[in-house]
């Protein structure tokens, strides 16, 4: 289960957060494959802790030898045993912590892989409602918090809990009255832990949400910097960023005050327990029930509890913070596992998306509607058929729903209602979507191309590049196909990056290609080159093209015009141009714009 999606002060509907029960269940699932490693590590730590508990009795023995005035030679055996205990404890502790650390890293890697896999499969509209800041905060801050807890808190917590339990048992073996005296500190410690936990979980969850809202505001301000400056909105955006930063800082200071109060209460518990053990030792020695060495060992045992008890309780800070982060990560993985109904509406009864082999048509869109939340419809019962091998251009004004329909046909986004029948996968990619926002992955150019087909040979790569008219510039790079591109590597301009994406499309060889304004980022200078590249990449396959320039509509077999989320016209370019309809108006406006901006001879 997940809790309802919280809403930040940005107005975004944040991604859900898993309940504590669901978080614990997910953690058990992550650990289950490595139960053997966990049990072995804990067993070794038990042995290491038990050996370490021999230090206090040996020190007590030394005190008795000195108090009784025995010869110095009697100290040899306990000193040698102390050295042996130190060596054995050091070796076994290292081995046990190594196994626990390996368990933690394995579980962390499994969590990361599952989170990335599920996050990539989230519906695009769900991410848009949440905003990039929320997901970014989870990918960075929450993963880092869980990783820190796994690497430091988990091994230390395991060792501390074992030390506490075994030390209390050792106190009972010396004299049960020492144990009873030590337990006087427990009520204060339990009340402290309860006081802290009840406040920490909510506080850290609020802090994660505030950090997400802060990142979202920064992303929006930086991403829209040109617009912000153009409309003189710098002061407003600065104030918004400052306001969300102040909220994040306020929550951070509240967490600092909470931790300070936590430490103060722990010190009170230490004073109570140590005073009780010392008083018990005084009475027992006076009555002859125990020796001075035994009373010394008891005091040392309780003093040795300061470290593990405080560590275990202090680690509640890391544990609560990590638990809040883990709940946010599990919330995303659970969201990707279950279809999400449109907010405020019942889940649609129709099957949102079908991928089956069609008989006559390559693609059939039947009464597809889509809304980005209540009152925000984008598509209204759109029906569309693409014949095998047909190239269809999708045109319309901004906001008509073109990109939404393209993503639905590509299977990247699920419709609210209606069905889409597209080519079924047969081992090769059945549908490939290329958008105007192309990412060049870090690595060699060849590795970037092989993302589409890992088994492609160098000859295959060159053929794909040649098909999209990119081979010349690719071979002219400093190291040819081995040239490192992407972040920190050779920079590719928007036109070349788009050609790289089209070459990947050729390598994937899908039955259906969907291009969503795939030539828009090139600018006027590279538009003609990219249109030739796109035309070559689409040859011989069914294609749906969201046309950024109407020259793409001219070259298409058929033009479909969207207006306010509805199909208002469909037919060949010449037929629609000559008719007095929406497409003719678009054509006149576009042609007039080209004539106005065309250079004079």
Coordinates of C-alpha atoms in Angstrom, one line a residue:
X1 CA 0.0 0.0 0.0
X2 CA 1.0 3.6 -0.5
X3 CA -0.3 6.7 1.2
X4 CA -2.2 9.2 -0.9
X5 CA 0.1 11.5 -2.9
X6 CA 1.0 14.5 -0.9
X7 CA 0.8 17.9 -2.6
X8 CA 3.7 20.3 -2.2
X9 CA 3.1 24.1 -2.1
X10 CA 4.0 24.1 -5.8
X11 CA 0.5 22.6 -6.5
X12 CA 2.0 19.5 -8.0
X13 CA 0.6 16.1 -7.2
X14 CA 3.6 14.4 -5.8
X15 CA 4.5 10.8 -6.3
X16 CA 3.1 8.5 -3.5
X17 CA 4.9 7.4 -0.4
X18 CA 4.7 3.7 0.8
X19 CA 3.2 3.0 4.2
X20 CA 5.5 1.7 7.0
X21 CA 4.1 -1.8 6.6
X22 CA 4.6 -1.8 2.9
X23 CA 8.1 -0.5 3.3
X24 CA 9.0 -3.3 5.7
X25 CA 7.6 -5.9 3.3
X26 CA 9.6 -4.4 0.4
X27 CA 12.8 -4.5 2.6
X28 CA 12.2 -8.2 3.4
X29 CA 11.7 -9.0 -0.2
X30 CA 15.0 -7.2 -1.1
X31 CA 16.9 -9.1 1.7
X32 CA 15.4 -12.6 1.1
X33 CA 17.8 -13.7 -1.7
X34 CA 20.8 -13.1 0.6
X35 CA 19.5 -14.6 3.9
X36 CA 22.5 -16.9 4.1
X37 CA 24.9 -14.0 3.9
X38 CA 22.9 -12.1 6.6
X39 CA 22.9 -15.1 9.0
X40 CA 26.6 -15.8 8.5
X41 CA 27.5 -12.1 9.1
X42 CA 25.4 -11.9 12.3
X43 CA 26.8 -15.2 13.6
X44 CA 30.3 -14.0 13.2
X45 CA 29.5 -10.7 14.9
X46 CA 27.9 -12.6 17.8
X47 CA 31.1 -14.5 18.3
X48 CA 33.2 -11.3 18.0
X49 CA 31.1 -9.6 20.6
X50 CA 31.2 -12.5 23.0
X51 CA 35.0 -12.7 22.8
X52 CA 35.1 -8.9 23.5
X53 CA 33.1 -9.3 26.7
X54 CA 36.1 -11.2 28.2
X55 CA 38.0 -7.9 28.6
X56 CA 36.1 -6.6 31.7
X57 CA 36.5 -9.8 33.7
X58 CA 40.2 -9.9 32.9
X59 CA 40.6 -6.3 34.0
X60 CA 38.7 -7.1 37.1
X61 CA 41.1 -10.0 37.7
X62 CA 44.0 -7.6 37.4
X63 CA 42.3 -5.3 40.0
X64 CA 41.9 -8.3 42.4
X65 CA 45.6 -9.3 42.0
X66 CA 46.8 -5.8 42.7
X67 CA 44.3 -5.4 45.7
X68 CA 45.4 -8.7 47.2
X69 CA 49.1 -7.7 46.9
X70 CA 50.0 -10.7 44.8
X71 CA 53.3 -11.1 42.9
X72 CA 53.7 -9.2 39.6
X73 CA 54.1 -12.4 37.8
X74 CA 50.5 -13.2 38.4
X75 CA 49.6 -10.4 36.0
X76 CA 51.2 -12.2 33.0
X77 CA 48.3 -14.6 32.2
X78 CA 45.5 -12.0 32.2
X79 CA 47.6 -9.5 30.2
X80 CA 48.4 -12.2 27.6
X81 CA 44.7 -13.1 27.5
X82 CA 43.8 -9.5 27.0
X83 CA 46.1 -9.3 24.0
X84 CA 44.6 -12.5 22.5
X85 CA 41.1 -11.2 23.1
X86 CA 42.0 -8.0 21.2
X87 CA 43.4 -9.9 18.2
X88 CA 40.6 -12.4 18.0
X89 CA 37.9 -9.7 18.4
X90 CA 39.5 -7.5 15.8
X91 CA 39.7 -10.2 13.2
X92 CA 36.2 -11.6 13.8
X93 CA 34.6 -8.1 13.9
X94 CA 36.3 -7.2 10.6
X95 CA 35.0 -10.4 9.0
X96 CA 31.5 -10.0 10.3
X97 CA 31.2 -6.3 9.4
X98 CA 32.6 -7.1 5.9
X99 CA 29.8 -9.6 5.4
X100 CA 27.1 -7.2 6.7
X101 CA 28.5 -4.5 4.5
X102 CA 28.4 -6.8 1.5
X103 CA 24.8 -7.6 2.3
X104 CA 23.9 -3.9 2.5
X105 CA 25.6 -3.1 -0.8
X106 CA 23.9 -6.0 -2.5
X107 CA 20.5 -4.9 -1.2
X108 CA 21.2 -1.3 -2.1
X109 CA 22.2 -2.3 -5.7
X110 CA 19.0 -4.3 -6.0
X111 CA 16.9 -1.4 -4.7
X112 CA 18.5 1.0 -7.2
X113 CA 18.0 -1.3 -10.1
X114 CA 14.4 -1.9 -9.2
X115 CA 13.8 1.9 -8.7
X116 CA 15.3 2.9 -12.0
X117 CA 13.5 0.1 -13.9
X118 CA 10.1 1.1 -12.4
X119 CA 10.7 4.8 -12.7
X120 CA 11.4 4.5 -16.4
X121 CA 8.1 2.7 -16.8
X122 CA 6.0 5.4 -15.1
X123 CA 3.3 7.0 -17.2
X124 CA 4.5 10.3 -18.6
X125 CA 1.4 12.2 -17.5
X126 CA 2.0 11.0 -13.9
X127 CA 5.5 12.4 -13.9
X128 CA 4.3 15.6 -15.4
X129 CA 1.7 16.0 -12.6
X130 CA 4.4 15.4 -10.0
X131 CA 7.1 17.6 -11.6
X132 CA 10.7 16.7 -12.2
X133 CA 11.8 18.0 -8.8
X134 CA 10.0 15.3 -6.8
X135 CA 11.5 12.4 -8.9
X136 CA 14.9 14.1 -8.9
X137 CA 14.9 14.5 -5.1
X138 CA 14.1 10.7 -4.8
X139 CA 16.8 9.7 -7.3
X140 CA 19.4 11.8 -5.6
X141 CA 18.7 12.7 -1.9
X142 CA 16.6 9.7 -0.9
X143 CA 18.9 7.1 -2.6
X144 CA 21.9 8.8 -1.0
X145 CA 20.3 8.8 2.4
X146 CA 19.4 5.1 2.1
X147 CA 22.9 4.3 0.8
X148 CA 24.5 6.1 3.8
X149 CA 22.4 4.2 6.2
X150 CA 23.3 0.9 4.5
X151 CA 27.0 1.6 4.5
X152 CA 27.3 3.0 8.0
X153 CA 24.2 2.6 10.1
X154 CA 23.4 -1.0 9.3
X155 CA 26.7 -2.6 10.4
X156 CA 27.0 -0.4 13.4
X157 CA 23.4 -1.1 14.5
X158 CA 23.9 -4.8 14.2
X159 CA 27.1 -4.7 16.3
X160 CA 25.5 -2.3 18.9
X161 CA 22.4 -4.4 19.4
X162 CA 24.5 -7.6 19.9
X163 CA 26.8 -5.8 22.3
X164 CA 23.9 -4.6 24.4
X165 CA 22.2 -8.0 24.7
X166 CA 25.4 -9.9 25.5
X167 CA 26.7 -7.3 27.9
X168 CA 23.4 -7.3 29.9
X169 CA 23.8 -11.1 30.0
X170 CA 27.3 -10.8 31.3
X171 CA 26.1 -8.4 34.0
X172 CA 23.6 -11.0 35.1
X173 CA 26.3 -13.6 35.3
X174 CA 28.4 -11.4 37.6
X175 CA 25.4 -10.8 39.9
X176 CA 21.8 -10.3 38.9
X177 CA 21.7 -7.2 41.2
X178 CA 24.1 -5.5 38.8
X179 CA 21.7 -6.1 36.0
X180 CA 18.8 -4.8 37.9
X181 CA 20.7 -1.6 38.7
X182 CA 21.7 -1.1 35.1
X183 CA 18.1 -1.6 33.9
X184 CA 17.1 1.6 35.9
X185 CA 18.4 3.5 32.8
X186 CA 16.1 1.6 30.4
X187 CA 12.8 3.5 31.1
X188 CA 14.5 6.9 30.4
X189 CA 16.1 5.4 27.2
X190 CA 12.8 3.9 26.0
X191 CA 10.9 7.1 26.7
X192 CA 13.6 9.1 24.8
X193 CA 13.4 6.7 21.9
X194 CA 9.6 6.9 21.8
X195 CA 9.7 10.7 22.1
X196 CA 12.1 10.9 19.2
X197 CA 10.6 8.4 16.8
X198 CA 7.1 9.9 17.1
X199 CA 8.5 13.3 15.9
X200 CA 11.3 12.2 13.6
X201 CA 9.4 10.2 11.0
X202 CA 6.9 12.9 10.1
X203 CA 9.6 15.6 10.3
X204 CA 12.0 13.8 7.9
X205 CA 9.1 13.0 5.5
X206 CA 8.2 16.7 5.5
X207 CA 11.8 17.6 4.9
X208 CA 12.1 15.3 1.9
X209 CA 8.9 16.8 0.4
X210 CA 10.2 20.4 1.0
X211 CA 13.5 19.5 -0.6
X212 CA 11.6 18.1 -3.6
X213 CA 9.6 21.3 -3.9
X214 CA 12.7 23.4 -3.6
X215 CA 14.4 21.4 -6.5
X216 CA 11.3 21.7 -8.6
X217 CA 11.3 25.5 -8.2
X218 CA 15.0 25.7 -9.1
X219 CA 14.5 23.4 -12.2
X220 CA 11.5 25.5 -13.4
X221 CA 13.4 28.8 -12.8
X222 CA 16.6 27.7 -14.5
X223 CA 14.9 25.8 -17.3
X224 CA 12.7 28.9 -18.1
X225 CA 15.4 31.5 -17.5
X226 CA 14.9 33.1 -20.9
X227 CA 11.2 33.5 -20.4
X228 CA 11.7 34.7 -16.8
X229 CA 14.0 37.4 -17.9
X230 CA 11.9 38.3 -20.9
X231 CA 8.9 39.0 -18.7
X232 CA 10.9 40.6 -15.9
X233 CA 9.9 37.9 -13.5
X234 CA 13.3 37.6 -11.8
X235 CA 12.1 39.0 -8.5
X236 CA 9.0 36.8 -8.3
X237 CA 10.9 33.6 -9.1
X238 CA 13.7 34.6 -6.7
X239 CA 11.2 35.1 -3.9
X240 CA 9.5 31.8 -4.6
X241 CA 12.9 30.0 -4.5
X242 CA 13.8 31.9 -1.3
X243 CA 10.4 30.9 0.3
X244 CA 10.8 27.3 -0.5
X245 CA 14.5 27.4 0.7
X246 CA 13.3 29.0 3.9
X247 CA 10.8 26.2 4.5
X248 CA 13.5 23.6 3.9
X249 CA 15.9 25.4 6.3
X250 CA 13.2 25.7 8.9
X251 CA 12.6 21.9 8.8
X252 CA 16.3 21.3 8.9
X253 CA 16.7 23.4 12.1
X254 CA 13.7 21.7 13.6
X255 CA 15.5 18.3 13.0
X256 CA 18.7 19.7 14.6
X257 CA 16.8 20.8 17.7
X258 CA 15.1 17.4 17.8
X259 CA 18.5 15.7 17.8
X260 CA 19.9 17.9 20.5
X261 CA 17.0 17.1 22.8
X262 CA 17.5 13.5 22.0
X263 CA 21.2 13.6 23.1
X264 CA 20.4 15.5 26.3
X265 CA 17.9 12.8 27.4
X266 CA 20.4 10.0 26.7
X267 CA 23.0 11.6 29.0
X268 CA 20.5 11.6 31.8
X269 CA 19.9 7.9 31.3
X270 CA 23.7 7.3 31.4
X271 CA 24.1 9.1 34.7
X272 CA 21.2 7.2 36.3
X273 CA 22.4 3.8 35.2
X274 CA 26.1 4.3 36.1
X275 CA 25.2 5.7 39.6
X276 CA 23.0 2.7 40.3
X277 CA 25.7 0.2 39.3
X278 CA 28.3 2.0 41.4
X279 CA 26.0 2.1 44.4
X280 CA 25.1 -1.6 44.0
X281 CA 28.8 -2.4 43.7
X282 CA 29.6 -0.5 46.9
X283 CA 26.9 -2.4 48.9
X284 CA 27.9 -5.8 47.5
X285 CA 31.6 -5.3 48.2
X286 CA 30.9 -4.1 51.7
X287 CA 28.7 -7.1 52.4
X288 CA 31.4 -9.5 50.9
X289 CA 29.1 -10.7 48.2
X290 CA 31.5 -9.8 45.4
X291 CA 35.1 -8.8 45.1
X292 CA 36.4 -5.4 44.2
X293 CA 37.5 -6.8 40.8
X294 CA 34.0 -8.1 40.2
X295 CA 32.4 -4.7 41.1
X296 CA 35.0 -3.1 38.8
X297 CA 34.1 -5.5 35.9
X298 CA 30.4 -4.6 36.4
X299 CA 31.1 -0.9 36.3
X300 CA 33.2 -1.4 33.2
X301 CA 30.5 -3.4 31.6
X302 CA 27.9 -0.7 32.1
X303 CA 30.4 1.9 31.0
X304 CA 31.0 -0.1 27.8
X305 CA 27.2 0.1 27.2
X306 CA 27.5 3.8 26.7
X307 CA 28.9 3.4 23.2
X308 CA 26.5 0.7 21.8
X309 CA 23.4 2.0 23.6
X310 CA 24.0 5.6 22.4
X311 CA 25.0 4.3 19.0
X312 CA 21.8 2.3 18.7
X313 CA 19.6 5.1 19.8
X314 CA 21.5 7.8 17.8
X315 CA 21.3 5.6 14.8
X316 CA 17.5 6.0 15.1
X317 CA 18.2 9.4 13.5
X318 CA 19.8 7.8 10.5
X319 CA 17.2 5.0 10.5
X320 CA 14.2 7.4 10.6
X321 CA 15.7 9.5 7.8
X322 CA 16.5 6.4 5.7
X323 CA 13.1 4.9 6.4
X324 CA 11.5 8.1 5.1
X325 CA 13.7 7.9 2.0
X326 CA 13.0 4.2 1.5
X327 CA 9.3 4.8 1.8
X328 CA 9.5 7.4 -1.0
X329 CA 11.5 5.0 -3.2
X330 CA 9.1 2.0 -2.6
X331 CA 6.2 4.4 -3.3
X332 CA 7.6 4.8 -6.8
X333 CA 8.2 1.1 -7.4
X334 CA 4.7 0.3 -6.3
X335 CA 3.2 3.0 -8.4
X336 CA 4.8 1.5 -11.5
X337 CA 3.4 -2.0 -10.7
X338 CA -0.2 -1.0 -10.6
X339 CA -2.3 0.9 -13.2
X340 CA -3.3 4.3 -11.8
X341 CA -6.8 5.6 -12.4
X342 CA -7.3 9.2 -13.4
X343 CA -7.5 11.4 -10.3
X344 CA -11.1 12.0 -9.3
X345 CA -12.5 9.4 -11.7
X346 CA -13.1 5.7 -11.6
X347 CA -10.6 3.5 -13.5
X348 CA -11.6 3.1 -17.1
X349 CA -13.2 -0.3 -17.9
X350 CA -11.7 -0.5 -21.4
X351 CA -8.3 -1.9 -22.0
X352 CA -6.0 1.1 -22.3
X353 CA -3.4 -0.3 -24.6
X354 CA -3.1 -3.5 -26.7
X355 CA -0.1 -4.7 -28.6
X356 CA -1.3 -7.4 -30.9
X357 CA -0.5 -8.2 -34.5
X358 CA -3.1 -6.5 -36.8
X359 CA -4.6 -8.1 -39.8
X360 CA -5.1 -5.3 -42.3
X361 CA -4.1 -2.1 -40.6
X362 CA -0.7 -1.5 -39.1
X363 CA -2.1 0.7 -36.4
X364 CA -5.7 1.2 -35.2
X365 CA -6.6 3.9 -32.6
X366 CA -10.1 3.4 -31.4
X367 CA -12.0 6.2 -29.5
X368 CA -8.9 7.2 -27.5
X369 CA -9.4 9.9 -24.9
X370 CA -6.8 11.3 -22.5
X371 CA -6.8 13.8 -19.6
X372 CA -4.0 15.1 -17.4
X373 CA -6.2 15.1 -14.3
X374 CA -9.7 16.2 -13.7
X375 CA -10.9 19.0 -16.0
X376 CA -7.8 18.8 -18.2
X377 CA -8.9 16.8 -21.2
X378 CA -6.4 16.6 -24.1
X379 CA -7.9 14.1 -26.5
X380 CA -11.5 13.4 -27.1
X381 CA -12.5 10.0 -28.6
X382 CA -9.8 10.1 -31.3
X383 CA -10.0 7.3 -33.9
X384 CA -7.3 6.8 -36.5
X385 CA -6.1 4.0 -38.8
X386 CA -2.6 3.7 -40.3
X387 CA -2.2 1.2 -43.2
X388 CA 0.9 -0.9 -43.4
X389 CA 3.7 1.2 -44.9
X390 CA 1.7 4.4 -44.8
X391 CA 3.3 7.7 -43.6
X392 CA 0.8 9.9 -41.8
X393 CA 1.6 13.5 -40.7
X394 CA -0.1 14.8 -37.6
X395 CA -0.5 18.6 -37.7
X396 CA -2.3 21.2 -35.6
X397 CA -1.8 24.2 -33.5
X398 CA 0.1 24.1 -30.2
X399 CA -1.9 22.3 -27.5
X400 CA -4.0 20.3 -30.0
X401 CA -2.9 17.0 -28.4
X402 CA -0.4 15.9 -31.2
X403 CA 2.4 14.8 -28.9
X404 CA 0.0 13.1 -26.4
X405 CA -1.5 11.1 -29.3
X406 CA 2.0 10.2 -30.6
X407 CA 3.1 9.0 -27.1
X408 CA 0.0 6.9 -26.8
X409 CA 0.5 5.3 -30.2
X410 CA 4.1 4.6 -29.3
X411 CA 3.0 2.9 -26.1
X412 CA 5.0 5.3 -23.9
X413 CA 1.8 6.7 -22.3
X414 CA -1.5 5.0 -21.5
X415 CA -4.8 6.6 -22.6
X416 CA -7.5 7.3 -20.1
X417 CA -10.0 5.4 -22.3
X418 CA -10.0 3.7 -25.7
X419 CA -7.6 1.2 -27.2
X420 CA -4.6 1.2 -29.5
X421 CA -3.7 -1.8 -31.7
X422 CA -0.1 -1.7 -32.9
X423 CA 2.5 -4.2 -34.2
X424 CA 3.4 -6.9 -31.6
X425 CA 7.0 -7.4 -30.6
X426 CA 8.7 -10.4 -32.2
X427 CA 12.2 -10.1 -30.7
X428 CA 13.0 -6.8 -32.5
X429 CA 11.5 -3.4 -31.6
X430 CA 7.9 -3.2 -32.8
X431 CA 7.5 0.6 -32.1
X432 CA 10.2 3.2 -31.7
X433 CA 9.5 6.8 -30.7
X434 CA 11.9 9.6 -31.6
X435 CA 11.2 13.0 -30.0
X436 CA 12.8 16.5 -30.4
X437 CA 14.5 16.0 -27.0
X438 CA 17.3 13.6 -27.9
X439 CA 19.8 12.5 -25.2
X440 CA 23.4 11.6 -26.3
X441 CA 24.6 9.0 -23.8
X442 CA 28.1 9.2 -22.4
X443 CA 30.4 6.7 -24.2
X444 CA 31.7 6.0 -27.6
X445 CA 29.6 6.8 -30.6
X446 CA 29.5 3.1 -31.4
X447 CA 28.2 2.3 -27.9
X448 CA 25.5 5.0 -28.2
X449 CA 24.3 3.5 -31.5
X450 CA 24.3 -0.1 -30.1
X451 CA 21.8 0.9 -27.5
X452 CA 19.3 0.2 -30.3
X453 CA 20.8 -3.1 -31.3
X454 CA 23.6 -4.5 -29.0
X455 CA 24.7 -7.2 -31.5
X456 CA 25.2 -4.7 -34.4
X457 CA 28.6 -4.9 -36.1
X458 CA 30.7 -1.9 -37.1
X459 CA 29.5 -2.4 -40.7
X460 CA 25.8 -2.3 -39.4
X461 CA 26.6 1.0 -37.6
X462 CA 28.1 2.5 -40.7
X463 CA 25.2 1.4 -42.8
X464 CA 22.7 3.0 -40.4
X465 CA 24.7 6.3 -40.3
X466 CA 25.0 6.3 -44.1
X467 CA 21.2 5.8 -44.4
X468 CA 20.5 9.0 -42.4
X469 CA 23.4 10.9 -44.2
X470 CA 25.5 11.0 -41.0
X471 CA 28.5 8.8 -42.0
X472 CA 30.7 11.6 -43.3
X473 CA 30.7 13.6 -40.1
X474 CA 30.9 10.5 -37.9
X475 CA 34.0 9.2 -39.6
X476 CA 35.5 12.7 -39.5
X477 CA 35.4 12.7 -35.6
X478 CA 38.8 12.5 -33.9
X479 CA 38.5 8.7 -33.3
X480 CA 35.7 7.9 -35.7
X481 CA 33.1 5.6 -34.2
X482 CA 35.3 5.2 -31.1
X483 CA 35.0 8.9 -30.3
X484 CA 33.6 9.6 -26.8
X485 CA 30.4 11.6 -27.0
X486 CA 27.9 12.9 -24.4
X487 CA 28.7 14.4 -21.1
X488 CA 32.4 15.3 -21.0
X489 CA 33.0 14.0 -24.5
X490 CA 32.8 15.4 -28.0
X491 CA 29.8 17.7 -28.2
X492 CA 27.3 17.0 -30.9
X493 CA 25.1 19.9 -32.1
X494 CA 21.3 19.4 -32.1
X495 CA 21.1 18.3 -35.8
X496 CA 23.8 15.6 -35.4
X497 CA 22.3 14.4 -32.1
X498 CA 19.0 14.0 -33.9
X499 CA 20.7 12.1 -36.8
X500 CA 22.2 9.8 -34.2
X501 CA 18.7 9.1 -32.9
X502 CA 17.4 8.4 -36.4
X503 CA 20.4 6.0 -36.9
X504 CA 19.3 4.2 -33.8
X505 CA 15.8 3.9 -35.3
X506 CA 17.3 2.4 -38.4
X507 CA 19.3 -0.1 -36.3
X508 CA 16.2 -1.0 -34.3
X509 CA 14.2 -1.6 -37.5
X510 CA 10.7 -1.2 -36.0
X511 CA 7.5 -2.0 -37.8
X512 CA 6.2 1.4 -36.7
X513 CA 8.1 4.6 -36.2
X514 CA 6.7 7.6 -34.4
X515 CA 8.4 10.9 -34.8
X516 CA 7.4 13.7 -32.5
X517 CA 8.7 16.9 -34.0
X518 CA 12.0 15.1 -34.4
X519 CA 13.5 17.8 -36.6
X520 CA 12.4 20.8 -34.5
X521 CA 15.6 21.3 -32.6
X522 CA 17.8 21.7 -35.6
X523 CA 16.7 25.2 -36.5
X524 CA 16.3 26.4 -40.0
X525 CA 19.8 25.7 -41.1
X526 CA 19.7 22.0 -40.3
X527 CA 16.0 21.4 -41.0
X528 CA 16.4 20.3 -44.6
X529 CA 19.2 17.9 -43.8
X530 CA 17.2 16.4 -40.9
X531 CA 14.1 16.0 -43.1
X532 CA 16.1 14.1 -45.6
X533 CA 17.5 11.9 -42.8
X534 CA 14.1 11.3 -41.4
X535 CA 12.6 10.4 -44.8
X536 CA 15.4 7.9 -45.3
X537 CA 15.0 6.4 -41.9
X538 CA 11.2 6.0 -42.4
X539 CA 11.5 4.3 -45.8
X540 CA 9.7 1.0 -46.0
X541 CA 8.0 1.2 -42.6
X542 CA 4.7 2.6 -41.2
X543 CA 5.2 6.0 -39.7
X544 CA 3.3 8.6 -37.7
X545 CA 5.0 12.0 -37.8
X546 CA 4.1 15.0 -35.7
X547 CA 5.0 17.6 -38.2
X548 CA 6.9 20.6 -36.9
X549 CA 7.2 22.0 -40.5
X550 CA 4.5 21.5 -43.1
X551 CA 7.1 20.3 -45.6
X552 CA 6.8 17.0 -43.7
X553 CA 3.1 17.0 -44.3
X554 CA 3.6 17.6 -48.1
X555 CA 5.8 14.5 -48.2
X556 CA 3.4 12.3 -46.2
X557 CA 0.9 9.9 -47.7
X558 CA -1.9 11.4 -45.6
X559 CA -2.3 14.4 -43.3
X560 CA -4.4 14.2 -40.1
X561 CA -5.4 17.6 -38.5
X562 CA -6.0 17.7 -34.7
X563 CA -7.9 20.6 -33.2
X564 CA -8.6 20.8 -29.5
X565 CA -8.0 17.1 -29.1
X566 CA -10.3 16.0 -32.0
X567 CA -9.6 14.9 -35.6
X568 CA -11.1 17.6 -37.8
X569 CA -9.6 16.7 -41.1
X570 CA -7.8 13.8 -42.8
X571 CA -6.6 13.4 -46.4
X572 CA -3.7 14.0 -48.8
X573 CA -1.9 17.3 -48.7
X574 CA -3.1 18.6 -52.0
X575 CA -6.7 17.8 -51.2
X576 CA -6.7 19.5 -47.8
X577 CA -4.7 22.5 -49.1
X578 CA -7.3 23.2 -51.8
X579 CA -10.2 22.8 -49.3
X580 CA -11.2 25.8 -47.2
X581 CA -10.6 24.1 -43.9
X582 CA -8.3 24.1 -40.9
X583 CA -5.4 22.6 -42.8
X584 CA -5.7 25.2 -45.6
X585 CA -5.5 28.0 -42.9
X586 CA -2.4 26.4 -41.4
X587 CA -0.8 26.1 -44.8
X588 CA -1.5 29.7 -45.7
X589 CA -0.2 30.9 -42.4
X590 CA 2.9 28.8 -42.7
X591 CA 3.6 29.6 -46.3
X592 CA 3.1 33.3 -45.6
X593 CA 5.6 33.1 -42.7
X594 CA 8.2 31.4 -44.9
X595 CA 7.7 34.1 -47.6
X596 CA 8.1 36.9 -45.0
X597 CA 11.3 35.4 -43.5
X598 CA 12.9 34.2 -46.8
X599 CA 16.1 36.0 -47.7
X600 CA 16.0 38.4 -50.6
X601 CA 18.2 37.7 -53.6

